[in-house]
Tab-separated table of C-alpha atoms in Angstrom:
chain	number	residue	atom	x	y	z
B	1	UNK	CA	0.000	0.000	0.000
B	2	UNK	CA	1.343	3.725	-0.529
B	3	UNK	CA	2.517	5.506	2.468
B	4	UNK	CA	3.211	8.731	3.742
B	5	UNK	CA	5.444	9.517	7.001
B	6	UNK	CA	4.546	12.419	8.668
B	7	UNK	CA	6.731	14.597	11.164
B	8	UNK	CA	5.899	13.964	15.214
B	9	UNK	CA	3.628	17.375	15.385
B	10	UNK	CA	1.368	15.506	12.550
B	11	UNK	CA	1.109	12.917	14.609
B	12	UNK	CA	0.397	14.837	17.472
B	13	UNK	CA	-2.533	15.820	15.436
B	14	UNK	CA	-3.540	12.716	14.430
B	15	UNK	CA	-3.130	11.123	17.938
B	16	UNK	CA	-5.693	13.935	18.987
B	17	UNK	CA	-8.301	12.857	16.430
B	18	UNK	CA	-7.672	15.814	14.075
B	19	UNK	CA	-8.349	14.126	10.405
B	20	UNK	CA	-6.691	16.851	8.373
B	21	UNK	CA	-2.483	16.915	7.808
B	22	UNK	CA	-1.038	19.374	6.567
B	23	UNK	CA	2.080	19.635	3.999
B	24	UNK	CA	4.827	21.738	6.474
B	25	UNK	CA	3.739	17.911	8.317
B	26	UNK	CA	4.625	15.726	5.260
B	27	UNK	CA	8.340	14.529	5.267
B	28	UNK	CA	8.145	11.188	2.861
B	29	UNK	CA	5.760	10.160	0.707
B	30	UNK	CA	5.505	6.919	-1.510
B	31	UNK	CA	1.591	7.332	-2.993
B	32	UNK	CA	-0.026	9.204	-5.927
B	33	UNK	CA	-2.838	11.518	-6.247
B	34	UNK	CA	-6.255	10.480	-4.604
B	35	UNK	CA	-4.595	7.162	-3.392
B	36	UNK	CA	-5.641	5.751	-0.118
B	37	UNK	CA	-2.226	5.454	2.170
B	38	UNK	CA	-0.791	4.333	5.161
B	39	UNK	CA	0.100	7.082	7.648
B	40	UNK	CA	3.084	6.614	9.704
B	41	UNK	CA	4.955	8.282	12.534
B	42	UNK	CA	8.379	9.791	12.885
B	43	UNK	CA	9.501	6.591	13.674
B	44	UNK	CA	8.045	4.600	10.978
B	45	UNK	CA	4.892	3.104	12.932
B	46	UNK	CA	1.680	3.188	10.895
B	47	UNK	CA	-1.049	5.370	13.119
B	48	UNK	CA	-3.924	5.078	10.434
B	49	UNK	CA	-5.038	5.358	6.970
B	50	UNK	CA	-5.931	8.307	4.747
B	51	UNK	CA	-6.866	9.970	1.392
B	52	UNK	CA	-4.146	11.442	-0.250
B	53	UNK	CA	-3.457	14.544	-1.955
B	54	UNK	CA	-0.316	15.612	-3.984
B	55	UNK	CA	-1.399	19.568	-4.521
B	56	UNK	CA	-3.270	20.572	-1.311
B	57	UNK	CA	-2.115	22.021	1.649
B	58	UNK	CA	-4.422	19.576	3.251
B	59	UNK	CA	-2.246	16.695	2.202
B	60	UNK	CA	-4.087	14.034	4.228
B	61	UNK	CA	-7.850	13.293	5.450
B	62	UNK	CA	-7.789	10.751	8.026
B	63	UNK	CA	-10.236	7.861	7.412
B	64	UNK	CA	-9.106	5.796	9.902
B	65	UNK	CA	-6.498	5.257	13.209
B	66	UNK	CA	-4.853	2.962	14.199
B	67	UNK	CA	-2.899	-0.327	12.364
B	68	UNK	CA	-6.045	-1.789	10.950
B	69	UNK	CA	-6.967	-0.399	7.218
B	70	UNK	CA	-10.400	0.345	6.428
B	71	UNK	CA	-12.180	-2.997	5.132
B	72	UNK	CA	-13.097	-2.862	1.615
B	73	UNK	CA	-16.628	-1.203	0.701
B	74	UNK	CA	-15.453	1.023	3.844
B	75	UNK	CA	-16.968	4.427	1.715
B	76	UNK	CA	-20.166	2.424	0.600
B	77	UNK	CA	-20.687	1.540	4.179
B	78	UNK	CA	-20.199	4.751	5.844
B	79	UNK	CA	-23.130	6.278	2.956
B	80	UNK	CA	-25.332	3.574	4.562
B	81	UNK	CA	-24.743	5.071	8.420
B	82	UNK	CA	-24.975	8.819	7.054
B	83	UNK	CA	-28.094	7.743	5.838
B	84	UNK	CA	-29.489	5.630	8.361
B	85	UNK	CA	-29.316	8.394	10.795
B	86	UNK	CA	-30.261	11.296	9.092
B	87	UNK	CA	-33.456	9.088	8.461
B	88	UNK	CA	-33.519	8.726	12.669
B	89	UNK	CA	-33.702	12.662	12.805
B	90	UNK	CA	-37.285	12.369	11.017
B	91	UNK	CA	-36.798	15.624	9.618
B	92	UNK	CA	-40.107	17.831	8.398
B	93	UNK	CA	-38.577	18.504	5.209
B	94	UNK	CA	-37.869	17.095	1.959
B	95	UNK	CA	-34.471	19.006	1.456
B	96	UNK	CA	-31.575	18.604	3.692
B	97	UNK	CA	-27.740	17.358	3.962
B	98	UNK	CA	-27.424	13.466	3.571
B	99	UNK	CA	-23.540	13.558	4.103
B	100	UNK	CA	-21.546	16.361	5.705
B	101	UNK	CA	-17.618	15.258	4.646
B	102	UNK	CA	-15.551	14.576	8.265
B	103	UNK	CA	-18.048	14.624	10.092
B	104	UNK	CA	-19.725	11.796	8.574
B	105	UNK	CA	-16.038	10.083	8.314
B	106	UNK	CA	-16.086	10.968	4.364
B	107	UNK	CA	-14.029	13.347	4.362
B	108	UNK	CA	-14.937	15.703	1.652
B	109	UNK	CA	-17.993	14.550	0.376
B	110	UNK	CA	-21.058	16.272	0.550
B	111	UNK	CA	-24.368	14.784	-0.324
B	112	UNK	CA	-27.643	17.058	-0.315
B	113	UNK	CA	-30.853	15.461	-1.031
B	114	UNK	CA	-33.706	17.906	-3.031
B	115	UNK	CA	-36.457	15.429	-2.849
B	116	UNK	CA	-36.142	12.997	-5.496
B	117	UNK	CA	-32.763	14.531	-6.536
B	118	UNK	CA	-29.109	14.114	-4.898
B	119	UNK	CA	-27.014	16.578	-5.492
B	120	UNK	CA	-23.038	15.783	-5.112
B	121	UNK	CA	-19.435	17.726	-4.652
B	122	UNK	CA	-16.386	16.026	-4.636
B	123	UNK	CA	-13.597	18.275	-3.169
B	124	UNK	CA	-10.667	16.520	-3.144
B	125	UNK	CA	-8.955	14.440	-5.519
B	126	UNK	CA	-9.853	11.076	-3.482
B	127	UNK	CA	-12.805	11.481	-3.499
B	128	UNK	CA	-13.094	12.452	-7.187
B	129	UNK	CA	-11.497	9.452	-8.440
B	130	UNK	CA	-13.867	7.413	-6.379
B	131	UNK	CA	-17.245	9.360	-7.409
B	132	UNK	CA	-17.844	6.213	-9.740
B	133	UNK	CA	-18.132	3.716	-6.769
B	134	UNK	CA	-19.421	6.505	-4.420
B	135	UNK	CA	-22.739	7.125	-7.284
B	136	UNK	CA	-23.161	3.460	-7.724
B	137	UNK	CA	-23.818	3.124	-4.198
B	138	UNK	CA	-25.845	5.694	-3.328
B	139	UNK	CA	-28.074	4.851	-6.370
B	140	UNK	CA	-27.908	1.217	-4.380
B	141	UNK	CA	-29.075	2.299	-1.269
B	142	UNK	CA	-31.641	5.389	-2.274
B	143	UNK	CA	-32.815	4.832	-5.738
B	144	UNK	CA	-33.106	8.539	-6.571
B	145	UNK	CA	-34.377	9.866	-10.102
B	146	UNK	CA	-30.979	11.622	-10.707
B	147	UNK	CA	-27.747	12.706	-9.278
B	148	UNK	CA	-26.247	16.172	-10.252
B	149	UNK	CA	-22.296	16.602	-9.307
B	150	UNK	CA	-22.000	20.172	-8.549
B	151	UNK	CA	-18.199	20.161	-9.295
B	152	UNK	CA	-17.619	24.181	-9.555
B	153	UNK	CA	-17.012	25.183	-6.628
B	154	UNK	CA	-13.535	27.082	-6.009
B	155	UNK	CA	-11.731	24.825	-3.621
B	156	UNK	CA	-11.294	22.287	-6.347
B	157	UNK	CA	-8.632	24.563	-8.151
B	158	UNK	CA	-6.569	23.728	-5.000
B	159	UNK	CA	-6.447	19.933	-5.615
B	160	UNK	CA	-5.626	20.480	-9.167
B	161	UNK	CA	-9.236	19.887	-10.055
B	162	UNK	CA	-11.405	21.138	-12.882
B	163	UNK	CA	-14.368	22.968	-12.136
B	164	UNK	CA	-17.670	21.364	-13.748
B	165	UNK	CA	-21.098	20.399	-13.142
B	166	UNK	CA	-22.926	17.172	-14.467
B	167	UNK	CA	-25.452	14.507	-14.211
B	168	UNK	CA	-23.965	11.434	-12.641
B	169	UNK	CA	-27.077	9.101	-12.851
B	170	UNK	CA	-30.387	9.722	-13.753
B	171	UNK	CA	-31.662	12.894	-15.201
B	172	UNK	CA	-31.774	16.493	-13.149
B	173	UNK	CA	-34.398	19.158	-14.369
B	174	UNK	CA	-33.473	22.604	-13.683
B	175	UNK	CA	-35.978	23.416	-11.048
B	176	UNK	CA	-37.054	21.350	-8.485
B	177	UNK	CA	-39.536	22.072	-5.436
B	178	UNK	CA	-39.006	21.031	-1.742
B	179	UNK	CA	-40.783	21.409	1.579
B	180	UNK	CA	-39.177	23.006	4.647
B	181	UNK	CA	-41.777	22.406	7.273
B	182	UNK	CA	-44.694	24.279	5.660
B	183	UNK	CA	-43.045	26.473	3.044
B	184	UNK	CA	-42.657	25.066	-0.397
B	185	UNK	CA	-39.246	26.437	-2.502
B	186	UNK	CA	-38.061	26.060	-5.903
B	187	UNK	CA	-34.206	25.208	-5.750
B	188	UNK	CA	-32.035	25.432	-9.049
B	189	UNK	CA	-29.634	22.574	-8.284
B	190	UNK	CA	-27.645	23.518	-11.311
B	191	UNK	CA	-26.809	27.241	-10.585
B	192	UNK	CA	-28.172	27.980	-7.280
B	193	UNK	CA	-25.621	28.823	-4.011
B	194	UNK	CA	-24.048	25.667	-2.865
B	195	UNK	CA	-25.601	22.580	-3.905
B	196	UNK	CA	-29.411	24.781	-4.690
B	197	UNK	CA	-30.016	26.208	-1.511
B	198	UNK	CA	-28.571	26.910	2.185
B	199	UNK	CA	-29.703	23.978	4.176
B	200	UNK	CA	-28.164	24.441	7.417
B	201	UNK	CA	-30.576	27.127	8.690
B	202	UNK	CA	-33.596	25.414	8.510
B	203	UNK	CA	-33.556	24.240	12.501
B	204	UNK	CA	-32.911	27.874	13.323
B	205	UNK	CA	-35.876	29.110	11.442
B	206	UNK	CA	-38.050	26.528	13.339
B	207	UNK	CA	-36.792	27.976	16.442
B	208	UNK	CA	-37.434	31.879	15.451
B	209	UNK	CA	-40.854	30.982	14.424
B	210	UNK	CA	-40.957	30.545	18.609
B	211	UNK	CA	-40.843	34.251	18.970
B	212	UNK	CA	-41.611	35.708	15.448
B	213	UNK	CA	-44.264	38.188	15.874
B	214	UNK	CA	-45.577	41.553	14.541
B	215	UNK	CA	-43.381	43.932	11.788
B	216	UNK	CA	-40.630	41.255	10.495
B	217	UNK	CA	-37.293	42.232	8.352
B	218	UNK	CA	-35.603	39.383	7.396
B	219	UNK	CA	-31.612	41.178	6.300
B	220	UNK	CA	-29.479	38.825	3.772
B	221	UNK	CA	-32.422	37.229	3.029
B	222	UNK	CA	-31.444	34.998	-0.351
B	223	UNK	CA	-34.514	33.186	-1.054
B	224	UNK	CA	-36.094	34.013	1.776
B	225	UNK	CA	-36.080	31.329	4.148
B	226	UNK	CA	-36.576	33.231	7.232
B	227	UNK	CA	-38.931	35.925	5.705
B	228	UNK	CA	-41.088	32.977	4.884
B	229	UNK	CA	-41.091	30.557	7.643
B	230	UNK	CA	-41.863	33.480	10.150
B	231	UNK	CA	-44.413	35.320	7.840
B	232	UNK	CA	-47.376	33.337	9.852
B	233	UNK	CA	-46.482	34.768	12.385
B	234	UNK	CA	-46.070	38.307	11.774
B	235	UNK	CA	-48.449	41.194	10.418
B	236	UNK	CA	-45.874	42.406	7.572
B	237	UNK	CA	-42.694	41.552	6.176
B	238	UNK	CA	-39.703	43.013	4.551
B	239	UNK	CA	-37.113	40.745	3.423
B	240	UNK	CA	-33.343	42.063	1.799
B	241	UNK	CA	-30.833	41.369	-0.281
B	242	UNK	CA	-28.317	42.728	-2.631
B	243	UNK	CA	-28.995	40.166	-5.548
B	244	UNK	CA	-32.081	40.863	-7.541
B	245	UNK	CA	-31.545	37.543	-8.406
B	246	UNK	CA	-32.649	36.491	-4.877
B	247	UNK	CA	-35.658	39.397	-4.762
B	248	UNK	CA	-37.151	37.777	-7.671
B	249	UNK	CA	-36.785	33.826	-5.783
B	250	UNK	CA	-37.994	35.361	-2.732
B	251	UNK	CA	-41.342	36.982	-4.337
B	252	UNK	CA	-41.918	33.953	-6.308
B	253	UNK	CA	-41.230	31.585	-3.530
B	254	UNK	CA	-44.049	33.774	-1.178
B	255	UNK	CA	-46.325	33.825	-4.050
B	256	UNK	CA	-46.310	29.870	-4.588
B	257	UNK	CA	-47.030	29.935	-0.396
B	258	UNK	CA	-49.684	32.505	-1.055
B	259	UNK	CA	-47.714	35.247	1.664
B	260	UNK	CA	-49.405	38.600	0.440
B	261	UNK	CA	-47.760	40.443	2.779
B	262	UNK	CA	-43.985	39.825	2.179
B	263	UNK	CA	-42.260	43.038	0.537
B	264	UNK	CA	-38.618	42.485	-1.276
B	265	UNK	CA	-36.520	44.946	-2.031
B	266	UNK	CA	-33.397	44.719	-3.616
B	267	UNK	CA	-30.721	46.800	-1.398
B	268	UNK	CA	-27.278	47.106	0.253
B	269	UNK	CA	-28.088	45.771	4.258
B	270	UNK	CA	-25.660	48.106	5.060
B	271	UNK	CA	-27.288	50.965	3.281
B	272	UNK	CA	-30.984	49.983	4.044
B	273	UNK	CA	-30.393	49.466	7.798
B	274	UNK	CA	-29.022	53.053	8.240
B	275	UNK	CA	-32.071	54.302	5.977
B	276	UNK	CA	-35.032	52.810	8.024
B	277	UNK	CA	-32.999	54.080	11.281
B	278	UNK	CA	-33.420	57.366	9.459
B	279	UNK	CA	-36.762	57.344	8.518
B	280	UNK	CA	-38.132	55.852	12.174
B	281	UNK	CA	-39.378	52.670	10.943
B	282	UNK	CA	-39.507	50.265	13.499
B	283	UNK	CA	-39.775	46.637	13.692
B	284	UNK	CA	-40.768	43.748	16.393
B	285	UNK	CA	-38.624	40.798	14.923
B	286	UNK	CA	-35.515	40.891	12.937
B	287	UNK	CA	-33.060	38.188	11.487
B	288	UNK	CA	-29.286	39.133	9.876
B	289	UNK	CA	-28.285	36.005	8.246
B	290	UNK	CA	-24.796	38.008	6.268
B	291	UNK	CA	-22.834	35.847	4.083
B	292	UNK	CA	-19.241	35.026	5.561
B	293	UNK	CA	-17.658	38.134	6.053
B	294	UNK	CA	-14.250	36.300	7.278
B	295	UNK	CA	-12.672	34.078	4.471
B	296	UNK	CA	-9.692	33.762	6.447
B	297	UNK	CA	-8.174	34.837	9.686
B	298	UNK	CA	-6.234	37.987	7.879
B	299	UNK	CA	-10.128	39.020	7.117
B	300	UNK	CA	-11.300	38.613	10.889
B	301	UNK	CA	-11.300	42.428	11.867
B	302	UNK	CA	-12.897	43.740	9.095
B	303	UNK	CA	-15.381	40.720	9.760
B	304	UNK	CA	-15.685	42.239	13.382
B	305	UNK	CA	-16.376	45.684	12.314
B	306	UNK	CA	-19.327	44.647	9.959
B	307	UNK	CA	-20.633	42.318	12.311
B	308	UNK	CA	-21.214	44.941	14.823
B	309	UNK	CA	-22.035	47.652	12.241
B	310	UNK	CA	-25.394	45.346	11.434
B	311	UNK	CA	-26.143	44.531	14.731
B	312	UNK	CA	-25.800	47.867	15.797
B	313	UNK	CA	-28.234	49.072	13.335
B	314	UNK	CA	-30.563	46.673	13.957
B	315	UNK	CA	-31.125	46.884	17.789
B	316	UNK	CA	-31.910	50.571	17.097
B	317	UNK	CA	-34.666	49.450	15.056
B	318	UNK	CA	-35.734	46.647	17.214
B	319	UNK	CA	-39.069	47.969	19.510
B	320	UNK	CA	-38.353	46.772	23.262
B	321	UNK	CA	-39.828	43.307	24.118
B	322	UNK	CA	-38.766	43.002	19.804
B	323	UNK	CA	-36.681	39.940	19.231
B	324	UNK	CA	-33.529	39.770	16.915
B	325	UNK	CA	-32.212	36.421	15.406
B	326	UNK	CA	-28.245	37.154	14.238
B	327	UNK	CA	-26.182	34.787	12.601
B	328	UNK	CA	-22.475	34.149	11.571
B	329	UNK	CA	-21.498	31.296	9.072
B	330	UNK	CA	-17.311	32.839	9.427
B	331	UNK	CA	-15.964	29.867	10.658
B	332	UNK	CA	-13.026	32.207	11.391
B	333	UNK	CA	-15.060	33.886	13.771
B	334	UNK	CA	-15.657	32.088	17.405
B	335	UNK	CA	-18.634	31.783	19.319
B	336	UNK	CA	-17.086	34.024	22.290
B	337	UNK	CA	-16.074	36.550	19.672
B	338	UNK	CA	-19.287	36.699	17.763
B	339	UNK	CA	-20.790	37.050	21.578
B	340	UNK	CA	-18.403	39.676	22.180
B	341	UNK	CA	-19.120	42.171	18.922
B	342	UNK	CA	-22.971	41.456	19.868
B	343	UNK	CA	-22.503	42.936	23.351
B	344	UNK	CA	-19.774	45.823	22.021
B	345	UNK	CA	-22.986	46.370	19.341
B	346	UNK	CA	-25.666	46.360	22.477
B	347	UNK	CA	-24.035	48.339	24.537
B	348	UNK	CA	-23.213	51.054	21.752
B	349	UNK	CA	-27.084	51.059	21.055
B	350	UNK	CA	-28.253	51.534	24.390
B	351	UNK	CA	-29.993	48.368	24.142
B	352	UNK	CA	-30.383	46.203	27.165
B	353	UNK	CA	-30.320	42.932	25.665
B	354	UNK	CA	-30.640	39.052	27.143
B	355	UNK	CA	-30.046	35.667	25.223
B	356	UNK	CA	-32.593	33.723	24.620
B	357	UNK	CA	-31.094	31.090	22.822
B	358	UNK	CA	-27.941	30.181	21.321
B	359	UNK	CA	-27.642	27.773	18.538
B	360	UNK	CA	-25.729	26.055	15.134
B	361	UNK	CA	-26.026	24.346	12.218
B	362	UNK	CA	-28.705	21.770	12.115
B	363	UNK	CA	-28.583	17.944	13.165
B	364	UNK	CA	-28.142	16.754	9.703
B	365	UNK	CA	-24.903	19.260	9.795
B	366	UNK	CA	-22.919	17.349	12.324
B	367	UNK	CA	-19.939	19.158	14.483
B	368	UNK	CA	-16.924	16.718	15.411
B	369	UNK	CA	-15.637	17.604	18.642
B	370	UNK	CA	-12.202	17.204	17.778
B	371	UNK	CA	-12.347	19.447	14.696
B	372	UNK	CA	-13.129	23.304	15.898
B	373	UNK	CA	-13.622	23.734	11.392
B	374	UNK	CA	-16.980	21.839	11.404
B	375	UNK	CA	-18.396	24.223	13.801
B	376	UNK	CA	-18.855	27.161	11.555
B	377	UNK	CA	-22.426	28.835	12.210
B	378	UNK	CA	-23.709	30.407	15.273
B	379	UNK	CA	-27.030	31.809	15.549
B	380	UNK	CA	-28.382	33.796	18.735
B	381	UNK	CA	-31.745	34.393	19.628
B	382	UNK	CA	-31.787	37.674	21.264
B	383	UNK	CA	-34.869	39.809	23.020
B	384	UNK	CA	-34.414	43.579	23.635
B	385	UNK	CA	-35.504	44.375	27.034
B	386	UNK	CA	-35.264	48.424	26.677
């Protein structure tokens, strides 16, 4: 079997159940790209097996520790337990994640299910060369109408990998509708964000819906997903975004749920947030769902500043007794430093604020708790109290 000996910090890393290696950790290597290898210590002892890759920085992805390899099938068999127990969760909707990479001990593989559709992205060259074997038995275990690969996103270029998106099995049309809860979406698998739509929120919305009441604005909104889970709840809405792209998803998505009273505009937050403080409006729930504003750790204080900037902003126009739901995806950006800018933007407002709750990704977006990456969004349920 190929092999790769890695320097004692690596296996440091590896001894404390991190599955990624890095390259500074690589000092021999006897495998080729994508191969499964044996990973062994300074001193030549195997400690496990992983997927290799000759032009990341990420040069290994654990799979397994210890002497044993992983049995044959081992892929095919961990798609069975990803699916088993995202079946357990009994989910109320017909889209969500079916495999989440590491966390479902495939690492880099995401699966996302749209109904009678899968939707795939390989993103690393292991996994690539294996998408064959990895379709065959998913079509094996789920019988789906069609599997897309959406192969374009970015972090391919870093294993050397071209950029594409096709239909692995199957056919895929270009539209497709799915049920979160009550609210009915159309998702374009082939060009939407991510694999068609942002999946990861959905638990969060179920929880705002908890509190949603009166004059809603729903900030970042994409499709909508927020503006339209809480609309039941709430006498008027105003959802945002920058993309008129996503205004027009967002008024066709609350037409097809019949939601007469959802407004979208297509605006800068940043700009619309200062202009409704200007003009007085006022609101009783609000939800800030940005996009990453930290890429990477050099980006964290400019990340900071907008973070507070919107949160600012919005507590002013939060009523007292209001609730606001804010949200950071920025990996790059903790949990006690999102808390932190919250407070900084609280206490700049004036705004006596408690925490209602404080929550993540959804259950079909599993954290490992030896790998601080998977935890990535953080979502706070806040009331203003005066």
């Amino acid at each position: 079997m190929p092999s790769v000996t890695i320097s004692r910090r690596g296996e440091d890393r590896v001894r404390a159940g991190h599955p990624w290696i890095y390259r500074s950790d690589v000092s021999q290597r006897d495998a080729a790209a994508g191969d499964l290898v044996e990973v062994r210590g300074a001193r030549g002892r195997g400690i496990g097996y992983a997927l290799f890759s000759d032009r990341s920085e990420i040069t290994l992805r654990m799979v397994s520790f210890g002497v044993e390899p992983p049995p044959d099938g081992f892929i095919a068999e961990r798609l069975a337990y990803a699916i088993e127990y995202r079946s357990a969760l009994a989910l109320d909707a017909t889209a969500y994640r079916l495999v989440h990479g590491e966390a479902d001990r495939i690492p880099s593989l995401i699966v996302d299910r749209y109904g009678d559709y899968l939707v795939v992205q390989a993103l690393s060259q292991a996994i690539d060369r294996r998408l064959t074997e990895i379709t065959a038995a998913i079509v094996d275990l789920l019988h789906p109408a069609g599997i897309l690969a959406r192969n374009d996103p970015r972090v391919r270029q870093l294993e050397g990998l071209e950029q594409r998106v096709e239909v692995l099995y199957g056919a895929v049309p270009e539209r497709i509708e799915v049920r979160e809860g009550a609210v009915r979406y159309q998702v374009d698998p082939w060009r939407g964000q991510k694999t068609g739509l942002f999946l990861d929120q959905r638990e969060n919305r179920e929880a705002a819906l908890r509190y949603a009441r009166g004059r809603l604005l729903d900030a970042f909104s994409y499709n909508g997903g927020f503006a339209l889970a809480l609309a039941p709840k709430c006498t008027s809405v105003l959802a945002v975004d920058i993309s008129e792209d996503a205004v027009a998803r967002i008024r066709e998505n609350a037409a097809r749920n019949q939601l007469s009273h959802i407004e979208a505009r297509t605006m800068n937050v940043f700009d619309e947030l200062r202009e409704l403080e200007r003009v007085g409006t006022r609101f009783d729930t609000i939800v800030l769902d940005p996009p990453a504003f930290a890429k990477n750790k050099a980006s964290v204080p400019k990340a900071l500043s907008g973070y507070k900037e919107i949160n600012l902003r919005a507590l002013k126009l939060l009523e007292p007794g209001g609730f606001l739901v804010t949200c950071s995806c920025s990996y790059n950006v903790s949990e006690s430093m999102f808390l932190e800018v919250v407070a900084e933007a609280a206490g700049d407002a004036r705004a006596e604020v408690s925490l209602v709750e404080k929550r993540t990704q959804g259950r079909d977006h599993p954290i490992l708790m030896n790998v601080p990456e998977t935890y990535y969004l953080k979502c706070l349920i806040l009331r203003k109290l005066a």
